[in-house]
PDB file of C-alpha atoms in Angstrom:
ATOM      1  CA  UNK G   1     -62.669  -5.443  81.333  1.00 82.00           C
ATOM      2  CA  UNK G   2     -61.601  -7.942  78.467  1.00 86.00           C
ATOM      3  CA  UNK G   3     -58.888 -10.428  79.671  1.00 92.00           C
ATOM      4  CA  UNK G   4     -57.104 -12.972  77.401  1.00 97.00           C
ATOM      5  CA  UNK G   5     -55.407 -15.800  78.197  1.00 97.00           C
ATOM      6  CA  UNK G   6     -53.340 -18.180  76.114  1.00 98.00           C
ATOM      7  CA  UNK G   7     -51.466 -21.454  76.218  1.00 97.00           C
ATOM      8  CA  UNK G   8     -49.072 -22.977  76.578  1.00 98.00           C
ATOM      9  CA  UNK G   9     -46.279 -20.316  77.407  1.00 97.00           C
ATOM     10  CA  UNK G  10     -43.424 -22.432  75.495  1.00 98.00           C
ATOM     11  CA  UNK G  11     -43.920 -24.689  72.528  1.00 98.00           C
ATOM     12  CA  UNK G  12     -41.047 -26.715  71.507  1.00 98.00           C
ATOM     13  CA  UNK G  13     -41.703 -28.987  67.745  1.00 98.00           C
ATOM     14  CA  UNK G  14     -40.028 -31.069  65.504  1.00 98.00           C
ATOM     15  CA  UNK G  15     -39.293 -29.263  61.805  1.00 97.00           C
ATOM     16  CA  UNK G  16     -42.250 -30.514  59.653  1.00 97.00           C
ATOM     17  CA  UNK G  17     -44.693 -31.147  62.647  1.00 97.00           C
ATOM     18  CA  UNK G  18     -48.233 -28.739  63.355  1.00 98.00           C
ATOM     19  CA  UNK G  19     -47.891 -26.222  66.198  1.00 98.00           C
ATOM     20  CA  UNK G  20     -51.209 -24.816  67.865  1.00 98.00           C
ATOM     21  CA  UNK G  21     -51.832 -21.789  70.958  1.00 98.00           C
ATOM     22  CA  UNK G  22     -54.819 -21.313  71.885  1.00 98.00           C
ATOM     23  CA  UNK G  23     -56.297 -18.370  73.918  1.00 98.00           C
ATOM     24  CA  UNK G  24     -59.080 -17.602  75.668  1.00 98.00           C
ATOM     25  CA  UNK G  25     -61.111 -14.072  76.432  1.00 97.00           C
ATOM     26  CA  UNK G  26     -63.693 -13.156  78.901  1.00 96.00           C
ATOM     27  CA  UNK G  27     -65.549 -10.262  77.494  1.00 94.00           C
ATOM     28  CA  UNK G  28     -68.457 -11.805  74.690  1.00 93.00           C
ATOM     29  CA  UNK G  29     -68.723  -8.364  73.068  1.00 92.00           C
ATOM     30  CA  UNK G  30     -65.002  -8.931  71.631  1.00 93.00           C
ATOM     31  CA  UNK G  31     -65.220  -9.260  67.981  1.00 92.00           C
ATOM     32  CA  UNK G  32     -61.497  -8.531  66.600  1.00 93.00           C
ATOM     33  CA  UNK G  33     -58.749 -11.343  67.106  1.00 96.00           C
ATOM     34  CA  UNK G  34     -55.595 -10.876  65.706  1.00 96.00           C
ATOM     35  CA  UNK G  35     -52.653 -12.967  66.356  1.00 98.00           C
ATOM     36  CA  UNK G  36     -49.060 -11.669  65.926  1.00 97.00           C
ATOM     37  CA  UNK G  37     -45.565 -12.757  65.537  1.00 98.00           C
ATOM     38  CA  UNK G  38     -42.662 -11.393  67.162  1.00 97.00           C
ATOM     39  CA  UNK G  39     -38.746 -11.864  66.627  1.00 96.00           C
ATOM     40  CA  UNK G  40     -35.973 -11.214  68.866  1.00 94.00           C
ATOM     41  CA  UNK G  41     -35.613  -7.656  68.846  1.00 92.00           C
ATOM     42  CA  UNK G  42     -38.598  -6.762  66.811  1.00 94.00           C
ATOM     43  CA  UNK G  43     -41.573  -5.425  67.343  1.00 95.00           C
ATOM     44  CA  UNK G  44     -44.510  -7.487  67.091  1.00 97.00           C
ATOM     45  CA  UNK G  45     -46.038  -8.039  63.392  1.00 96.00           C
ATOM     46  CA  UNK G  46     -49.686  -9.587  62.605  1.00 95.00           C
ATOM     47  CA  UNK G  47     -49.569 -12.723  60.619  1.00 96.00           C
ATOM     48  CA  UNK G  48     -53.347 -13.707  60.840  1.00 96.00           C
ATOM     49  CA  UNK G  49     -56.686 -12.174  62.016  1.00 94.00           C
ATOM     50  CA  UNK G  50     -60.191 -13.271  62.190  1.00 94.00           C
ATOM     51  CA  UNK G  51     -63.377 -11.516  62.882  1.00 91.00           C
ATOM     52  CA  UNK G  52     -66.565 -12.323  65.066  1.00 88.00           C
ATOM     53  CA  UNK G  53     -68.548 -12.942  61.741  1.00 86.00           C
ATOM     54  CA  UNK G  54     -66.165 -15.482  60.823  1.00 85.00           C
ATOM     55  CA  UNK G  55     -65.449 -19.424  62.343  1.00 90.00           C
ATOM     56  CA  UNK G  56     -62.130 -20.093  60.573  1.00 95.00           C
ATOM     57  CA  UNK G  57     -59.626 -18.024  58.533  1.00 94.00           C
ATOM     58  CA  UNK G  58     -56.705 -19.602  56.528  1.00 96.00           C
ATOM     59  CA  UNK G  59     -53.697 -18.384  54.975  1.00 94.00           C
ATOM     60  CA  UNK G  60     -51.023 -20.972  53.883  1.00 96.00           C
ATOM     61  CA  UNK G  61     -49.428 -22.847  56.253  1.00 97.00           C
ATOM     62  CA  UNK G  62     -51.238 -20.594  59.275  1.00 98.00           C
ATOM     63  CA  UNK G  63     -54.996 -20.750  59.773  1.00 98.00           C
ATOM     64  CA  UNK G  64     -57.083 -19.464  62.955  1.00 98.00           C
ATOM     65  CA  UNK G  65     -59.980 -20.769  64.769  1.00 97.00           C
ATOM     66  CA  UNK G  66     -62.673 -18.895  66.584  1.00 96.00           C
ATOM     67  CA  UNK G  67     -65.640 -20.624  68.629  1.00 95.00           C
ATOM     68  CA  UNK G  68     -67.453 -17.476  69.638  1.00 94.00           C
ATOM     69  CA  UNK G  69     -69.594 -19.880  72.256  1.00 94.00           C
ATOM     70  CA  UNK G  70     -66.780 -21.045  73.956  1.00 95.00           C
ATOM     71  CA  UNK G  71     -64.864 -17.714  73.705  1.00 96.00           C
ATOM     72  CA  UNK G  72     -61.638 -19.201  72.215  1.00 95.00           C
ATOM     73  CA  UNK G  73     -59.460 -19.027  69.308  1.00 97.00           C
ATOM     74  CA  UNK G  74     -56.808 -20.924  68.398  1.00 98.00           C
ATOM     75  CA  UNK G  75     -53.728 -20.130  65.830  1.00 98.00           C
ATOM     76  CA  UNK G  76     -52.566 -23.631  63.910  1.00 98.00           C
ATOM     77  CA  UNK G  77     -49.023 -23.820  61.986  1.00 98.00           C
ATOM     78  CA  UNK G  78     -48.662 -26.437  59.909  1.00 97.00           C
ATOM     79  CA  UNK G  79     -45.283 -27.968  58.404  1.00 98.00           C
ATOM     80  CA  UNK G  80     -43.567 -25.650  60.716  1.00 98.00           C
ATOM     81  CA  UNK G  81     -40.344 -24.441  59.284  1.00 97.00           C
ATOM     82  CA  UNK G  82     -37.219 -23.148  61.919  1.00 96.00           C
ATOM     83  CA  UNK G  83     -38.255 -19.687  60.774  1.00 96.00           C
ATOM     84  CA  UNK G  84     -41.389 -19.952  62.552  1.00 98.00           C
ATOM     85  CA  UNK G  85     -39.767 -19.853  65.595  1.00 98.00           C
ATOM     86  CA  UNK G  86     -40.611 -16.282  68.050  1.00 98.00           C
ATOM     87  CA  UNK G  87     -42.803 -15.515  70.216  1.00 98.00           C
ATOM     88  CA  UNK G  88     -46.292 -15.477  69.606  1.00 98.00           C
ATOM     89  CA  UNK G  89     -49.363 -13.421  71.043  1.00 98.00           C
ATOM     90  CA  UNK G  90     -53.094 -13.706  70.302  1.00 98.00           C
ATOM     91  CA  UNK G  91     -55.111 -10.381  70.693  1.00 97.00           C
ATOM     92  CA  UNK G  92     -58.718  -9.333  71.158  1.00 95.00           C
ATOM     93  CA  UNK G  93     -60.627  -6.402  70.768  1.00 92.00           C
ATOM     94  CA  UNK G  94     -64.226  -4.748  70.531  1.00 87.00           C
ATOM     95  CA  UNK G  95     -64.482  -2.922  67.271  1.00 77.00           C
ATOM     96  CA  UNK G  96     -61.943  -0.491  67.198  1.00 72.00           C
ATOM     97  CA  UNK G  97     -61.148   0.058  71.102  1.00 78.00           C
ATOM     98  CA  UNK G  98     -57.607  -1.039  72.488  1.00 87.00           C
ATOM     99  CA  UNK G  99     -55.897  -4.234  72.204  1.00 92.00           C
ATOM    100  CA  UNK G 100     -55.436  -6.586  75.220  1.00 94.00           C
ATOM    101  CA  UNK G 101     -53.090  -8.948  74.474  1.00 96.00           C
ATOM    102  CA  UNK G 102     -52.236 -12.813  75.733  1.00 97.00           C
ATOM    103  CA  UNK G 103     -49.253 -13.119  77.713  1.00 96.00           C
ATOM    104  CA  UNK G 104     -47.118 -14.746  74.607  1.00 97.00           C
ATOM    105  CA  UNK G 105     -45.959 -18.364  73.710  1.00 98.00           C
ATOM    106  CA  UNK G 106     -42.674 -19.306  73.080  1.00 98.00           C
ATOM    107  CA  UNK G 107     -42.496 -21.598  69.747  1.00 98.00           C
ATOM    108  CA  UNK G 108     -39.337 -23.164  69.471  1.00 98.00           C
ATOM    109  CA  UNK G 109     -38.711 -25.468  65.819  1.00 98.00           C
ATOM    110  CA  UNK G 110     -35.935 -27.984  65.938  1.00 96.00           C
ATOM    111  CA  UNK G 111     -34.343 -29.138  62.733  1.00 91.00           C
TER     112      UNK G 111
ATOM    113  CA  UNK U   1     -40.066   2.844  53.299  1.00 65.00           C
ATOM    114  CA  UNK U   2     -40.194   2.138  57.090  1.00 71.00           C
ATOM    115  CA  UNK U   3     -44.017   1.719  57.732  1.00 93.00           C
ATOM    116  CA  UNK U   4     -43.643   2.461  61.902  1.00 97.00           C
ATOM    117  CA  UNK U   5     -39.777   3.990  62.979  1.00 96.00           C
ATOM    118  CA  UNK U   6     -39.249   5.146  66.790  1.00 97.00           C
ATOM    119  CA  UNK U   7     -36.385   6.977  67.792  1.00 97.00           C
ATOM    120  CA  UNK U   8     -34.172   6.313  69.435  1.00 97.00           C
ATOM    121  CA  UNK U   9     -34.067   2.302  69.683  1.00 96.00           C
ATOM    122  CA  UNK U  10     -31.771   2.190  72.980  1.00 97.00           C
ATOM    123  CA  UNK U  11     -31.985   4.668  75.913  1.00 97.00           C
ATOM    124  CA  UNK U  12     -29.979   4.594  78.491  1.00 98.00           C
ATOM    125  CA  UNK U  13     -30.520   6.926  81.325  1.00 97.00           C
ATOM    126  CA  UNK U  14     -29.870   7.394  85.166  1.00 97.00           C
ATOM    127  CA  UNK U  15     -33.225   7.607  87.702  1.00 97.00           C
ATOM    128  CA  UNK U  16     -34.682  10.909  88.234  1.00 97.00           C
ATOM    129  CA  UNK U  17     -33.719  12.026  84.318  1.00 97.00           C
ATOM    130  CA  UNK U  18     -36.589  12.886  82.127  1.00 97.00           C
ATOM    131  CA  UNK U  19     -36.740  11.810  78.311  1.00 97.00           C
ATOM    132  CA  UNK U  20     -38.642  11.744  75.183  1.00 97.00           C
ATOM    133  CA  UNK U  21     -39.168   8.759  72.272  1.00 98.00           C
ATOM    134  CA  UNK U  22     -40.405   9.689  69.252  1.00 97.00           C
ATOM    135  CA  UNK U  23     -42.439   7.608  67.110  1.00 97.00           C
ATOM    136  CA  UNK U  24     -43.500   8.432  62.687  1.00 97.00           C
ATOM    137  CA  UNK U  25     -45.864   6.160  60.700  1.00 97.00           C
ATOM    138  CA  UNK U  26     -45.874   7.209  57.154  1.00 96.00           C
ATOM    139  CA  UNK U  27     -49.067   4.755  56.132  1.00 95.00           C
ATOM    140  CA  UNK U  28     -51.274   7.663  56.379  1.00 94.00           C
ATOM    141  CA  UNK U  29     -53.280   6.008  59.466  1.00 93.00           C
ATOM    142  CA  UNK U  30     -55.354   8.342  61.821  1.00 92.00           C
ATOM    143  CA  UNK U  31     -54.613   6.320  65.235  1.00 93.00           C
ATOM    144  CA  UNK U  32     -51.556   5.669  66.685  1.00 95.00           C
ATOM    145  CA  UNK U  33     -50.530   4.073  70.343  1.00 95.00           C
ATOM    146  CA  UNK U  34     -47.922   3.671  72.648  1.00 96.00           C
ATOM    147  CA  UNK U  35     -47.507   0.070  73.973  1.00 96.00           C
ATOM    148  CA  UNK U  36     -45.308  -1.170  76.743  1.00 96.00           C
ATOM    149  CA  UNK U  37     -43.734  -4.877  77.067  1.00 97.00           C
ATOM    150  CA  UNK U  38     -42.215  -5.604  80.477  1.00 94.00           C
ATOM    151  CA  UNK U  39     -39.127  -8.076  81.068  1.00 91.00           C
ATOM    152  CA  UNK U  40     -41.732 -11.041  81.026  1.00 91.00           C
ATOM    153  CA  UNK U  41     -42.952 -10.072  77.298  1.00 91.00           C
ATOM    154  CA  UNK U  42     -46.249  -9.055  78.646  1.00 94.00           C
ATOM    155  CA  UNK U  43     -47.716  -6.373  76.298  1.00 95.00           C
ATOM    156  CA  UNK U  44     -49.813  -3.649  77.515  1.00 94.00           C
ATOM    157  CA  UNK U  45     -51.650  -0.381  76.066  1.00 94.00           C
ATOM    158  CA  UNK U  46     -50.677   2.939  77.814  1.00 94.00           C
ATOM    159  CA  UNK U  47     -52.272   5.690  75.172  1.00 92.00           C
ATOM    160  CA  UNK U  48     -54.043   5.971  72.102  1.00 92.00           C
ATOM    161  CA  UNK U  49     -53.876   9.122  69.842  1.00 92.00           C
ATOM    162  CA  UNK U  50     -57.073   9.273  66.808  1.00 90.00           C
ATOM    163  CA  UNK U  51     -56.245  12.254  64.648  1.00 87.00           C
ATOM    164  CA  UNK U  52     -54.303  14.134  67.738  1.00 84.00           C
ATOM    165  CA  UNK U  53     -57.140  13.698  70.192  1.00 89.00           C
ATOM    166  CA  UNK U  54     -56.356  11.446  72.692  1.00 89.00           C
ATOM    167  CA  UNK U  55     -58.931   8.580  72.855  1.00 88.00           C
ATOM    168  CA  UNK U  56     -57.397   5.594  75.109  1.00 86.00           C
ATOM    169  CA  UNK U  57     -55.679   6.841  78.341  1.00 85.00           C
ATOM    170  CA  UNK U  58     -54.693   3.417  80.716  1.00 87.00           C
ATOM    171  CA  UNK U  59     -53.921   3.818  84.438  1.00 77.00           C
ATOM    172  CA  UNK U  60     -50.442   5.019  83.626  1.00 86.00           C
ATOM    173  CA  UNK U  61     -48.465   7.700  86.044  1.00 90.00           C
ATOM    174  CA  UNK U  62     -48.664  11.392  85.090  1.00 91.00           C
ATOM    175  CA  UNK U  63     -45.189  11.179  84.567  1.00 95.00           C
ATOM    176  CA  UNK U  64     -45.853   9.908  81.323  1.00 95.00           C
ATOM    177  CA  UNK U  65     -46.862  12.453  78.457  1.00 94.00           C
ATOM    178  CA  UNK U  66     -47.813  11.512  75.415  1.00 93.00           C
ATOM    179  CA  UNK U  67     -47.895  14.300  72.115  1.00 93.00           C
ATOM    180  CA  UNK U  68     -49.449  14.228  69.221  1.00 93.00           C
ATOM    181  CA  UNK U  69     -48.251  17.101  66.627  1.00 92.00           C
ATOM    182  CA  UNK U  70     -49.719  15.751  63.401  1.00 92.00           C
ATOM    183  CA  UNK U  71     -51.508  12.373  62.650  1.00 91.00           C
ATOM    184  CA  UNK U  72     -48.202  11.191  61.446  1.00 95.00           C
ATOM    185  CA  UNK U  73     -46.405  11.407  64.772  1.00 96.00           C
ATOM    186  CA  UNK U  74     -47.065  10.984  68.318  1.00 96.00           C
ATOM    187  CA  UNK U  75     -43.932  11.062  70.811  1.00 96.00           C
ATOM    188  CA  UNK U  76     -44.003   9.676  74.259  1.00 97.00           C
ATOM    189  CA  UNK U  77     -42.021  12.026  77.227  1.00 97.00           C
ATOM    190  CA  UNK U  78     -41.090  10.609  80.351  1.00 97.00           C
ATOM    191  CA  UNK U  79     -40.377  12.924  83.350  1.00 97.00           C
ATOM    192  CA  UNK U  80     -38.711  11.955  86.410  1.00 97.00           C
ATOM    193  CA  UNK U  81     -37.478   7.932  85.117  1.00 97.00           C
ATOM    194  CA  UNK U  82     -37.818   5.143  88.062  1.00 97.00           C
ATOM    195  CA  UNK U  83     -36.139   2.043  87.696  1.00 96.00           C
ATOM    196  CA  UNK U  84     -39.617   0.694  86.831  1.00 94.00           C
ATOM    197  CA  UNK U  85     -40.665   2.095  84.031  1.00 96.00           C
ATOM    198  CA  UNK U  86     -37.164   0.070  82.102  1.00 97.00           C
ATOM    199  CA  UNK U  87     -38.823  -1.944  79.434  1.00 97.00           C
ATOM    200  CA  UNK U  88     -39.431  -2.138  75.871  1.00 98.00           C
ATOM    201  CA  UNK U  89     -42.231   0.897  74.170  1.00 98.00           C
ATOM    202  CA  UNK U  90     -43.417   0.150  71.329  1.00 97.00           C
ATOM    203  CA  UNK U  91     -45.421   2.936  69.036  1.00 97.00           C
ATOM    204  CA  UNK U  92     -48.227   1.572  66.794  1.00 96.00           C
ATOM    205  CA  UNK U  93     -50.540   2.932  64.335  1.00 95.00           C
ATOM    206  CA  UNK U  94     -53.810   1.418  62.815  1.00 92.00           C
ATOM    207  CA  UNK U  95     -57.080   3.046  60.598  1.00 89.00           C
ATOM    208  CA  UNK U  96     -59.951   4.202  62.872  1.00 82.00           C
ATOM    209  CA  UNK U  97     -62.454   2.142  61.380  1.00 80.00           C
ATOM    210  CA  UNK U  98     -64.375  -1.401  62.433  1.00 76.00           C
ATOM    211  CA  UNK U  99     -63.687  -3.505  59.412  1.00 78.00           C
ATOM    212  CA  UNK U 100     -59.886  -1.940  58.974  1.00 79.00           C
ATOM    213  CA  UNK U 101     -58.308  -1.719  62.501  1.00 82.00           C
ATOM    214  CA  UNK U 102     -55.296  -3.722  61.611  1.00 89.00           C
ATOM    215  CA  UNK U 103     -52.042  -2.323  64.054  1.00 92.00           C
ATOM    216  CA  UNK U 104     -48.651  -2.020  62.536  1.00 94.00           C
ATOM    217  CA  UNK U 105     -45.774  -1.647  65.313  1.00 96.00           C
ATOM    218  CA  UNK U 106     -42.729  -0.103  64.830  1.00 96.00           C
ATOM    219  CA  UNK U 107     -39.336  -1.748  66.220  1.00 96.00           C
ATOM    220  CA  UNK U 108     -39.992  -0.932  69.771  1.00 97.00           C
ATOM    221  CA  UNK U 109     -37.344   1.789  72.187  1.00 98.00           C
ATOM    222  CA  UNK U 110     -35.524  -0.609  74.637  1.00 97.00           C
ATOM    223  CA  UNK U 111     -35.673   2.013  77.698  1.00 98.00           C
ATOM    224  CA  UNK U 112     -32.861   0.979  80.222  1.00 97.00           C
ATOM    225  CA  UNK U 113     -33.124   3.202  83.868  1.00 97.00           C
ATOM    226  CA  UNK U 114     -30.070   2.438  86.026  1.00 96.00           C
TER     227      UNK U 114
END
């Protein structure tokens, strides 16, 4: 089965500076990668998602990479801001089968 | 206009007790699932409901029993509570379709078994 892993498990940055996970997944037939945010006692929201037929997706400060070769994607934050900081998880899926989710990185912005 | 509620969002409860969480999306969706994030934040799948039919079934214990009344709901009942199974559930819901599968969660049931 499909198995993601990302990195690094704790990000700590400067206010202002660019953040970036990245993940990894095994199974090549994955084709759904969303990434999502998550706040201290909320439940997990998506902020970004990019599929197989597409090599980079950007929305304001946030933008996603996806080397389908390689099998990675990566999530990049720019100008972070102290609200940025939760905990982050990248996702992958085939089509419309279940989620399997990274194991979460810690993103920590000091002012 | 709560996209994704669960009720309720603390449970605390003694070992051997059995319990239910309930879980309403009101985005008109035809999927929902039940999610569960262990003390190290690690998210996993445990069922998926498409239009009441249940479609995604992980290796989870027969103790849990997930219903789905109407596309709008699907509750989660847990018989018989170990220490174990203490963690955060989360219910999600998402469109059944390839180029729409985007999954909303709701603010997750922090189940505490003493």
């Amino acid at each position: 089965g499909e198995n993601v892993e990302q990195h690094p498990s704790t990000l700590s940055v400067q206010e202002g500076d660019s953040a970036v996970i990245k993940c990894t997944y095994s199974d090549s037939a994955s084709n759904y990668f969303p990434w999502y945010k998550q706040e201290l006692g909320k439940g997990p929201q998506l902020i970004i998602d990019i599929r197989s037929n597409v090599g980079e997706k950007k929305d304001q400060r946030i933008a996603v990479t996806l080397n389908k070769t390689a099998k990675h994607f990566s999530l990049h934050i720019t100008e972070t801001q102290p609200e940025d900081s939760a905990v982050y998880f990248c996702a992958a899926s085939i089509y419309t089968d279940k989620l399997i989710f990274g194991t979460g990185t810690r993103l920590q912005v000091f002012p | 206009d709560t996209a994704v509620s669960q009720t309720p969002k603390y449970l605390v409860t003694q070992m051997g007790n059995d319990k239910s969480i309930k879980c309403e999306q009101n985005l008109g969706h035809d999927t929902m699932y039940w999610y569960k994030q262990d003390s190290k934040k690690f998210l996993k799948i445990m069922f998926s409901y498409n239009n009441k039919e249940l479609i995604i079934n992980e290796t989870v214990p027969n103790r849990f029993s997930p219903k789905s009344p109407d596309k709008a709901h699907l509750n989660l009942h847990i018989n018989s509570l170990e220490l174990g199974d203490s963690a955060v559930y989360f219910c999600a819901s998402s469109q059944f379709r390839e180029d729409d599968n985007e999954q909303f969660f709701g603010p997750g049931t922090r189940l505490t078994v003493l």
